[in-house]
Amino acid sequence: MNKESDSLLKKQKEYFMLLGVTVYEGQTIEYKLKNLVNLSLISAIGYLVTLLKKIF
């Protein structure tokens, strides 16, 4: 019974560690995508401002 309990506890620890890593990676990807979108938007706005200055 004790060996089964230890084995189950070990499996639970591995599962929760894997789950934590997966959540962390998901948050990291989300953060990077948000920054990429903001950077792209800033670049696009900067390009439009430069273009409008040349036109007018």
GROMACS .gro file of C-alpha atoms in nm:
model
   56
    1MET     CA    1   0.000   0.000   0.000
    2ASN     CA    2   0.282   0.239   0.085
    3LYS     CA    3   0.461   0.172  -0.245
    4GLU     CA    4   0.140   0.236  -0.438
    5SER     CA    5   0.090   0.560  -0.248
    6ASP     CA    6   0.447   0.672  -0.319
    7SER     CA    7   0.410   0.582  -0.685
    8LEU     CA    8   0.084   0.775  -0.712
    9LEU     CA    9   0.236   1.076  -0.536
   10LYS     CA   10   0.533   1.069  -0.773
   11LYS     CA   11   0.303   1.053  -1.077
   12GLN     CA   12   0.096   1.342  -0.941
   13LYS     CA   13   0.408   1.554  -0.889
   14GLU     CA   14   0.523   1.484  -1.245
   15TYR     CA   15   0.178   1.566  -1.381
   16PHE     CA   16   0.150   1.895  -1.194
   17MET     CA   17   0.505   1.993  -1.291
   18LEU     CA   18   0.424   1.921  -1.657
   19LEU     CA   19   0.100   2.116  -1.626
   20GLY     CA   20   0.285   2.411  -1.471
   21VAL     CA   21   0.544   2.412  -1.748
   22THR     CA   22   0.271   2.397  -2.012
   23VAL     CA   23   0.084   2.691  -1.856
   24TYR     CA   24   0.408   2.890  -1.829
   25GLU     CA   25   0.493   2.823  -2.194
   26GLY     CA   26   0.143   2.926  -2.298
   27GLN     CA   27   0.171   3.252  -2.107
   28THR     CA   28   0.513   3.317  -2.258
   29ILE     CA   29   0.381   3.263  -2.610
   30GLU     CA   30   0.084   3.491  -2.540
   31TYR     CA   31   0.315   3.764  -2.406
   32LYS     CA   32   0.544   3.741  -2.709
   33LEU     CA   33   0.251   3.755  -2.951
   34LYS     CA   34   0.108   4.063  -2.778
   35ASN     CA   35   0.445   4.237  -2.800
   36LEU     CA   36   0.479   4.140  -3.166
   37VAL     CA   37   0.135   4.281  -3.245
   38ASN     CA   38   0.217   4.605  -3.062
   39LEU     CA   39   0.550   4.632  -3.242
   40SER     CA   40   0.384   4.572  -3.578
   41LEU     CA   41   0.118   4.832  -3.504
   42ILE     CA   42   0.378   5.089  -3.395
   43SER     CA   43   0.583   5.020  -3.709
   44ALA     CA   44   0.276   5.055  -3.931
   45ILE     CA   45   0.174   5.383  -3.766
   46GLY     CA   46   0.529   5.516  -3.797
   47TYR     CA   47   0.534   5.425  -4.165
   48LEU     CA   48   0.200   5.598  -4.225
   49VAL     CA   49   0.316   5.913  -4.046
   50THR     CA   50   0.632   5.922  -4.257
   51LEU     CA   51   0.430   5.863  -4.572
   52LEU     CA   52   0.183   6.140  -4.486
   53LYS     CA   53   0.468   6.383  -4.415
   54LYS     CA   54   0.612   6.314  -4.761
   55ILE     CA   55   0.274   6.361  -4.927
   56PHE     CA   56   0.185   6.682  -4.749
   0.00000   0.00000   0.00000
